[in-house]
Short mmCIF file of C-alpha atoms in Angstrom, two decimals:
data_model
loop_
_atom_site.label_atom_id
_atom_site.label_comp_id
_atom_site.label_asym_id
_atom_site.label_seq_id
_atom_site.Cartn_x
_atom_site.Cartn_y
_atom_site.Cartn_z
CA MET E 106 0.01 0.06 -0.14
CA GLY E 107 1.09 3.73 -0.92
CA ALA E 108 1.93 5.96 1.80
CA GLY E 109 -0.88 7.00 3.95
CA LEU E 110 -2.69 4.06 3.52
CA LYS E 111 -3.19 1.66 6.34
CA PRO E 112 -5.39 -1.76 6.44
CA ARG E 113 -8.69 -1.74 8.37
CA ALA E 114 -8.79 -2.58 11.82
CA GLY E 115 -8.35 -6.05 12.27
CA ALA E 116 -7.25 -6.97 8.66
CA PRO E 117 -4.78 -9.60 8.20
CA GLY E 118 -1.23 -7.98 8.85
CA VAL E 119 -2.32 -5.97 11.90
CA SER E 120 -0.20 -7.16 14.70
CA ALA E 121 -1.55 -8.79 17.70
CA THR E 122 0.44 -6.08 19.43
CA LEU E 123 -1.58 -3.61 18.17
CA ALA E 124 -4.54 -4.91 19.45
CA ALA E 125 -3.10 -5.41 22.83
CA SER E 126 -1.69 -1.94 22.85
CA MET E 127 -5.38 -0.69 23.31
CA ALA E 128 -5.78 -2.34 26.80
CA PRO E 129 -6.67 0.64 28.92
CA ALA E 130 -3.85 1.26 31.62
CA ASP E 131 -6.72 2.88 33.57
CA PRO E 132 -10.17 1.25 34.33
CA TYR E 133 -11.76 4.12 32.62
CA LEU E 134 -12.03 4.74 28.83
CA LEU E 135 -10.89 8.59 29.23
CA ARG E 136 -7.60 10.30 28.33
CA ASP E 137 -8.27 13.49 30.39
CA ARG E 138 -6.54 12.93 33.87
CA ARG E 139 -8.61 15.20 35.56
CA ALA E 140 -11.82 13.61 34.37
CA ILE E 141 -10.37 10.35 35.51
CA ALA E 142 -9.65 11.83 38.78
CA ALA E 143 -13.22 13.43 39.02
CA LEU E 144 -14.90 9.81 38.00
CA ARG E 145 -12.66 8.15 40.86
CA LEU E 146 -14.00 10.48 43.41
CA VAL E 147 -17.75 10.28 42.30
CA ASP E 148 -17.58 6.47 42.18
CA MET E 149 -15.81 6.48 45.63
CA LEU E 150 -18.81 8.44 46.95
CA LEU E 151 -21.45 6.33 45.10
CA ARG E 152 -19.83 2.91 46.52
CA PRO E 153 -22.21 2.65 49.48
CA LEU E 154 -25.17 3.30 47.25
CA ALA E 155 -24.17 0.03 44.87
CA ALA E 156 -27.06 -2.53 44.67
CA PRO E 157 -26.45 -6.06 45.32
CA ARG E 158 -25.71 -8.20 42.44
CA ARG E 159 -28.63 -9.75 41.16
CA PRO E 160 -28.97 -12.84 39.08
CA VAL E 161 -30.14 -12.29 35.69
CA PRO E 162 -33.35 -13.80 34.55
CA ALA E 163 -33.05 -17.22 32.56
CA GLN E 164 -36.08 -16.60 30.34
CA PRO E 165 -36.76 -12.55 30.46
CA SER E 166 -39.82 -11.78 28.72
CA ARG E 167 -38.92 -7.98 28.78
CA VAL E 168 -35.37 -6.65 27.75
CA LEU E 169 -34.21 -3.21 27.27
CA VAL E 170 -31.10 -2.26 25.61
CA ALA E 171 -29.29 0.97 25.95
CA ASN E 172 -26.94 2.96 23.94
CA GLY E 173 -27.56 6.61 23.89
CA ALA E 174 -24.35 7.78 22.00
CA HIS E 175 -23.99 8.54 18.18
CA LEU E 176 -25.22 6.80 14.99
CA GLY E 177 -21.92 4.98 14.51
CA ASP E 178 -21.95 3.62 17.90
CA LEU E 179 -25.85 2.21 17.61
CA LEU E 180 -24.74 0.67 14.34
CA LEU E 181 -21.82 -0.98 15.75
CA SER E 182 -24.11 -2.50 18.46
CA LEU E 183 -26.69 -3.97 16.42
CA PRO E 184 -24.78 -7.24 16.24
CA ALA E 185 -24.98 -7.56 19.78
CA VAL E 186 -28.56 -6.81 19.57
CA ALA E 187 -29.28 -9.36 17.25
CA ALA E 188 -27.37 -12.13 19.48
CA ILE E 189 -29.71 -10.96 22.29
CA ARG E 190 -32.88 -11.72 20.11
CA ARG E 191 -31.44 -15.16 19.15
CA HIS E 192 -30.62 -16.10 22.52
CA TRP E 193 -34.15 -14.92 23.86
CA PRO E 194 -36.27 -15.29 20.87
CA GLU E 195 -39.61 -14.86 22.87
CA ALA E 196 -38.55 -11.72 24.51
CA ARG E 197 -39.40 -8.31 23.90
CA VAL E 198 -36.33 -6.37 23.29
CA ASP E 199 -36.88 -2.35 23.36
CA LEU E 200 -34.14 0.51 23.06
CA VAL E 201 -33.23 3.73 25.02
CA CYS E 202 -31.43 5.93 22.74
CA GLY E 203 -30.85 9.58 21.87
CA ARG E 204 -33.41 11.34 19.75
CA TRP E 205 -30.39 11.58 16.73
CA ALA E 206 -30.54 7.89 16.59
CA GLU E 207 -34.24 7.08 17.05
CA PRO E 208 -34.83 7.30 13.18
CA LEU E 209 -31.96 4.61 12.89
CA ALA E 210 -33.23 2.46 15.64
CA ARG E 211 -36.69 2.29 14.17
CA ALA E 212 -35.73 1.81 10.61
CA CYS E 213 -33.38 -1.20 11.55
CA GLY E 214 -36.39 -3.41 12.43
CA LEU E 215 -34.56 -4.93 15.64
CA PHE E 216 -36.65 -3.26 18.32
CA ASP E 217 -40.12 -3.42 19.26
CA GLU E 218 -40.26 0.05 21.14
CA VAL E 219 -37.76 2.96 21.25
CA HIS E 220 -37.68 5.10 24.35
CA VAL E 221 -35.51 8.42 23.79
CA PHE E 222 -33.27 10.11 26.20
CA ASP E 223 -30.93 12.94 25.31
CA HIS E 224 -27.83 12.89 27.30
CA TRP E 225 -25.76 16.15 27.11
CA VAL E 226 -22.08 14.60 26.65
CA HIS E 227 -23.79 13.03 22.89
CA ASP E 228 -25.76 16.11 22.06
CA ARG E 229 -23.81 17.50 18.63
CA SER E 230 -26.40 20.20 18.17
CA GLY E 231 -23.93 22.62 18.83
CA HIS E 232 -25.87 24.46 21.41
CA PRO E 233 -24.28 26.01 24.74
CA LEU E 234 -23.50 23.24 27.51
CA ALA E 235 -26.74 24.87 29.31
CA VAL E 236 -28.90 24.14 26.70
CA ARG E 237 -27.78 20.75 26.30
CA TRP E 238 -27.92 20.00 30.05
CA TRP E 239 -31.66 21.25 29.83
CA ARG E 240 -32.60 18.92 27.32
CA GLN E 241 -31.23 15.99 29.17
CA LEU E 242 -33.36 17.23 32.25
CA ARG E 243 -36.35 17.58 29.98
CA THR E 244 -36.18 14.10 28.48
CA LEU E 245 -34.95 12.12 31.98
CA PRO E 246 -38.57 12.23 33.59
CA ALA E 247 -40.43 11.47 30.59
CA ALA E 248 -37.76 8.49 29.73
CA ALA E 249 -37.64 7.23 33.18
CA ALA E 250 -41.81 7.16 33.51
CA SER E 251 -41.93 5.42 29.98
CA ILE E 252 -39.45 2.55 31.01
CA ARG E 253 -40.90 2.01 34.22
CA ALA E 254 -44.25 1.31 32.98
CA ARG E 255 -42.85 -1.59 30.33
CA ARG E 256 -41.56 -3.28 33.67
CA TYR E 257 -38.44 -4.58 32.13
CA GLU E 258 -36.73 -7.46 33.90
CA LEU E 259 -33.41 -6.91 32.20
CA ALA E 260 -31.71 -3.75 31.16
CA ILE E 261 -28.18 -4.19 29.29
CA ASP E 262 -26.28 -0.90 28.33
CA LEU E 263 -23.81 -1.46 25.48
CA TYR E 264 -21.90 1.81 25.94
CA GLY E 265 -18.70 1.70 27.67
CA TRP E 266 -17.79 5.46 27.81
CA PHE E 267 -19.10 8.44 30.05
CA GLY E 268 -22.52 9.15 29.19
CA HIS E 269 -23.97 5.32 29.42
CA ALA E 270 -27.66 5.19 30.70
CA GLY E 271 -27.27 3.61 34.10
CA PRO E 272 -28.62 6.32 36.32
CA LEU E 273 -31.58 6.39 33.94
CA LEU E 274 -32.11 2.59 34.31
CA ARG E 275 -31.73 3.22 38.17
CA LEU E 276 -34.25 5.69 38.25
CA ALA E 277 -36.85 3.85 36.22
CA GLY E 278 -36.61 0.92 38.57
CA VAL E 279 -35.21 -1.78 36.22
CA PRO E 280 -34.21 -4.75 38.69
CA VAL E 281 -31.40 -5.95 36.73
CA ARG E 282 -28.99 -3.66 35.05
CA VAL E 283 -25.73 -4.87 33.12
CA GLY E 284 -23.27 -2.45 31.99
CA PHE E 285 -19.46 -1.35 31.85
CA THR E 286 -17.76 0.29 34.56
CA SER E 287 -15.29 1.92 32.20
CA GLY E 288 -17.44 5.23 31.80
CA GLY E 289 -17.66 5.64 35.68
CA LEU E 290 -21.12 5.52 37.59
CA GLY E 291 -20.98 1.67 37.90
CA ALA E 292 -22.72 1.76 41.19
CA MET E 293 -25.68 2.36 38.91
CA PHE E 294 -25.62 -0.95 37.61
CA THR E 295 -26.63 -4.29 39.68
CA ASP E 296 -24.07 -6.35 37.39
CA PRO E 297 -21.17 -4.03 36.32
CA VAL E 298 -18.68 -5.59 34.15
CA ALA E 299 -15.21 -4.32 33.68
CA TRP E 300 -13.96 -3.11 30.26
CA PRO E 301 -12.24 -6.17 28.47
CA GLY E 302 -9.30 -4.00 27.19
CA ARG E 303 -8.79 -5.39 23.85
CA GLY E 304 -10.05 -5.70 20.79
CA HIS E 305 -13.15 -3.99 18.65
CA VAL E 306 -15.92 -2.47 20.50
CA SER E 307 -18.08 -5.16 19.05
CA GLU E 308 -15.99 -7.87 20.78
CA ALA E 309 -16.60 -5.68 24.10
CA ALA E 310 -20.06 -6.22 23.50
CA ALA E 311 -19.74 -10.02 23.25
CA GLU E 312 -17.71 -9.87 26.24
CA LEU E 313 -20.75 -8.07 28.16
CA LEU E 314 -23.22 -10.60 26.77
CA ARG E 315 -21.22 -13.63 28.05
CA ALA E 316 -21.04 -11.91 31.34
CA VAL E 317 -24.97 -11.37 31.43
CA ALA E 318 -25.57 -15.38 31.12
CA PRO E 319 -22.84 -18.31 31.29
CA ASP E 320 -24.92 -20.10 28.43
CA PHE E 321 -24.80 -16.88 26.27
CA ASP E 322 -23.09 -17.55 22.87
CA PRO E 323 -22.99 -14.43 20.94
CA GLY E 324 -21.15 -15.91 17.99
CA PRO E 325 -19.34 -13.68 15.78
CA LEU E 326 -20.80 -10.13 15.48
CA ARG E 327 -20.27 -9.39 12.36
CA PRO E 328 -21.67 -5.80 10.75
CA LEU E 329 -25.07 -6.12 9.67
CA TRP E 330 -28.17 -4.01 8.71
CA PRO E 331 -31.12 -6.03 9.51
CA GLY E 332 -33.52 -3.50 8.06
CA GLU E 333 -34.96 -3.67 4.51
CA PRO E 334 -33.39 -1.48 2.14
CA VAL E 335 -35.02 0.43 -0.34
CA ALA E 336 -33.53 0.25 -4.11
CA PRO E 337 -32.31 3.48 -5.31
CA PRO E 338 -33.58 5.24 -8.34
CA MET E 339 -30.10 4.83 -10.16
CA ALA E 340 -28.57 1.45 -11.48
CA PRO E 341 -25.92 -0.30 -9.26
CA GLY E 342 -22.38 0.09 -9.49
CA TYR E 343 -21.94 4.02 -8.80
CA LEU E 344 -19.40 5.10 -6.68
CA LEU E 345 -20.97 6.45 -3.34
CA VAL E 346 -19.38 9.86 -1.83
CA HIS E 347 -20.67 10.70 1.88
CA THR E 348 -18.74 13.79 2.66
CA GLY E 349 -20.36 14.01 6.20
CA THR E 350 -19.56 13.17 9.44
CA GLY E 351 -20.92 13.93 13.23
CA ALA E 352 -17.76 15.80 14.26
CA VAL E 353 -17.48 18.69 12.35
CA ALA E 354 -13.50 18.74 13.28
CA ARG E 355 -13.25 15.36 11.24
CA GLU E 356 -14.50 16.80 7.88
CA TRP E 357 -12.27 17.27 4.78
CA PRO E 358 -11.89 20.79 3.14
CA GLU E 359 -14.69 21.24 0.65
CA ALA E 360 -11.80 22.14 -1.51
CA ARG E 361 -10.66 18.71 -1.56
CA TRP E 362 -14.13 17.22 -2.41
CA VAL E 363 -14.51 19.36 -5.63
CA ALA E 364 -10.83 18.13 -6.57
CA LEU E 365 -11.47 14.75 -5.90
CA LEU E 366 -14.83 14.63 -7.47
CA THR E 367 -13.42 16.58 -10.67
CA THR E 368 -10.92 13.87 -11.13
CA LEU E 369 -13.07 10.91 -10.58
CA ALA E 370 -15.91 12.32 -12.98
CA ALA E 371 -13.24 12.54 -15.77
CA GLN E 372 -12.25 9.15 -15.18
CA GLY E 373 -15.74 8.23 -16.36
CA ARG E 374 -17.02 7.20 -12.74
CA ARG E 375 -20.88 7.62 -12.09
CA LEU E 376 -20.97 9.71 -8.82
CA VAL E 377 -23.60 9.81 -6.21
CA LEU E 378 -23.53 11.94 -3.11
CA ALA E 379 -25.33 10.90 0.07
CA GLY E 380 -25.86 12.50 3.49
CA ALA E 381 -28.22 13.65 5.86
CA GLY E 382 -28.94 17.36 7.42
CA ALA E 383 -29.01 20.84 6.35
CA ARG E 384 -25.21 21.04 6.50
CA GLU E 385 -24.46 17.96 4.24
CA ARG E 386 -27.32 19.33 1.98
CA ASP E 387 -26.00 22.80 1.34
CA ARG E 388 -22.48 21.10 0.68
CA ALA E 389 -23.74 18.58 -1.59
CA ALA E 390 -25.65 21.38 -3.60
CA ARG E 391 -22.31 23.30 -3.82
CA LEU E 392 -20.44 20.24 -5.00
CA VAL E 393 -22.96 19.45 -7.64
CA GLU E 394 -22.79 23.15 -9.04
CA ALA E 395 -19.01 22.71 -8.89
CA VAL E 396 -18.80 19.60 -10.68
CA PRO E 397 -21.31 18.87 -13.59
CA GLY E 398 -22.67 15.40 -13.68
CA VAL E 399 -22.70 14.45 -10.14
CA ALA E 400 -26.09 13.00 -8.93
CA ASP E 401 -27.48 14.32 -5.46
CA ALA E 402 -29.10 11.82 -3.17
CA THR E 403 -28.56 13.29 0.01
CA GLY E 404 -31.36 13.36 2.62
CA ALA E 405 -33.88 11.38 -0.02
CA GLY E 406 -35.80 8.50 1.79
CA GLY E 407 -34.51 8.39 5.17
CA TRP E 408 -32.38 5.13 6.66
CA PRO E 409 -34.16 2.32 4.35
CA ALA E 410 -33.13 4.50 1.15
CA PHE E 411 -29.66 5.35 2.64
CA ALA E 412 -29.10 1.71 3.01
CA GLY E 413 -30.22 0.92 -0.31
CA LEU E 414 -27.77 3.73 -1.85
CA VAL E 415 -24.98 1.89 -0.14
CA ARG E 416 -25.93 -1.80 -0.71
CA ASP E 417 -26.03 -0.85 -4.51
CA ALA E 418 -22.61 1.22 -4.54
CA GLY E 419 -19.83 -0.14 -6.64
CA ALA E 420 -17.60 1.40 -3.84
CA VAL E 421 -17.91 4.08 -1.19
CA ILE E 422 -15.65 6.96 -0.22
CA CYS E 423 -16.50 8.32 3.22
CA LEU E 424 -15.10 10.16 6.30
CA GLU E 425 -14.90 8.41 9.67
CA SER E 426 -18.76 8.01 10.08
CA VAL E 427 -21.39 5.79 10.49
CA CYS E 428 -21.12 5.40 6.62
CA ALA E 429 -18.27 3.30 6.84
CA HIS E 430 -20.06 0.74 9.29
CA LEU E 431 -22.86 0.41 7.25
CA ALA E 432 -20.65 -0.12 4.16
CA ALA E 433 -19.01 -2.68 6.36
CA ALA E 434 -22.37 -4.43 6.64
CA PHE E 435 -22.81 -4.76 3.13
CA GLU E 436 -19.18 -5.29 2.18
CA ARG E 437 -18.84 -2.77 -0.03
CA PRO E 438 -15.32 -1.71 -1.22
CA THR E 439 -14.81 1.41 0.84
CA VAL E 440 -11.90 4.24 1.32
CA CYS E 441 -12.35 5.88 4.68
CA LEU E 442 -10.61 9.19 5.79
CA PHE E 443 -9.87 8.16 9.30
CA SER E 444 -8.40 10.74 11.94
CA ALA E 445 -4.97 10.26 13.33
CA ASP E 446 -6.36 10.48 16.87
CA SER E 447 -9.00 7.69 16.73
CA ASP E 448 -8.05 4.23 17.43
CA ALA E 449 -8.91 2.17 14.48
CA THR E 450 -8.43 -1.13 16.18
CA LEU E 451 -11.18 -0.15 18.43
CA TRP E 452 -13.58 1.99 16.20
CA GLY E 453 -12.68 1.12 12.77
CA PRO E 454 -15.02 -0.38 10.06
CA ARG E 455 -14.74 -4.22 10.42
CA ASN E 456 -14.76 -4.70 6.46
CA ASP E 457 -11.97 -6.87 4.75
CA ARG E 458 -12.65 -4.59 1.82
CA ALA E 459 -12.03 -1.19 3.32
CA VAL E 460 -8.70 1.08 3.62
CA LEU E 461 -8.26 3.83 5.92
CA VAL E 462 -6.46 6.69 4.61
CA ARG E 463 -4.95 8.52 7.73
CA PRO E 464 -3.11 11.72 8.26
CA PRO E 465 0.25 12.01 9.65
CA ALA E 466 0.40 11.62 13.27
CA ALA E 467 -1.22 14.98 15.26
CA ALA E 468 -2.40 16.05 11.81
CA GLY E 469 -6.01 16.58 11.21
CA VAL E 470 -7.96 14.88 8.33
CA GLY E 471 -7.41 18.23 6.22
CA ALA E 472 -3.82 16.80 5.82
CA ILE E 473 -5.06 13.69 4.00
CA THR E 474 -4.15 14.74 0.05
CA VAL E 475 -6.46 13.95 -3.10
CA ASP E 476 -3.75 11.49 -4.54
CA ALA E 477 -3.85 9.55 -1.30
CA VAL E 478 -7.40 8.92 -1.84
CA LEU E 479 -7.52 8.33 -5.35
CA ALA E 480 -4.47 5.80 -4.72
CA ALA E 481 -6.68 4.18 -1.94
CA LEU E 482 -9.59 3.96 -4.26
CA GLN E 483 -7.57 2.16 -6.81
CA ALA E 484 -6.64 -0.51 -4.63
CA VAL E 485 -10.16 -1.38 -3.67
CA ASP E 486 -11.99 -0.60 -6.83
CA PRO E 487 -10.11 0.16 -10.03
CA GLY E 488 -13.45 1.50 -11.74
CA PRO E 489 -13.60 1.97 -15.70
CA GLU E 490 -11.11 1.57 -18.02
CA PRO E 491 -9.41 5.07 -18.24
CA ARG E 492 -10.85 7.00 -21.39
CA PRO E 493 -8.66 7.26 -24.60
#
């Protein structure tokens, strides 16, 4: 592979020492020493309030899954949810998540009901902290009341960082609450589980499920999209380009997108833009104006249509976003522009047909060149024959 190209997380050639190196030196999945010290203090103060460990019901009839984080986090947890459904096929399985993930949760088809709770730490609305705190306080009572009314026997929180739903689950009175201690506030769980300290987040979810019940066999938790995709109006085989990401700091400069699309169009590639939200719609409109012949499917049809766009693509170019994980579910050849400060072993797309293009250490995604992206695309999808 050329300079700047790295194999996907977990691909052949990634040494075992890399996976082992992600094992946290601290029980908390945090980098900020002050935040770690604060969580240690809070956990020490909460220790007298810790609930006694309770046995997990052998055959629960009502199970609540929690993952209040971002779209990619929820998509990565779907294989674990599918394993829960296989293990307890007669159980009702519901979800509590942030309102930003509610459309994904309803479209994927794995949940009988979805509760909404907006934790301030996951809120990417751009509003001041006080506003995000207010949103959390506003959604907390309604979510707790809704959860309490369903009388769940078991709750499983699949998120391992600060911002999990443990306090909500305790407030709602769920009798058996399973979750990771690595996000702090472990006293909120009746059955706390330490972060395993190795492998992909999907593998950590498998360890959590094994802790739920001794006979739980989650099997290989491969990426999946269990919903029904809607076929796009264009013929399959196009190059899908997704320019958005939930973290604005991880965006690629728009001028680079224009240069990339111009080069790809000159190569005879059929180009389709995808995305959602006002910011990505506005960017797509400018790109279509700058590069004639590019089709714009941004914001068209919600999650079923987005899944169909990814499924029918010949290849995908995207940033570090939910699109990379959805492409992994459909095993699409993928070029993913991945930030230098993210742990690819932990968060990377689990896709043997994906290549991560990364900037130099300590540099932003903006340091990735158009040539590096083109070289990566050539490696995973050579595309049409060059025009004479």
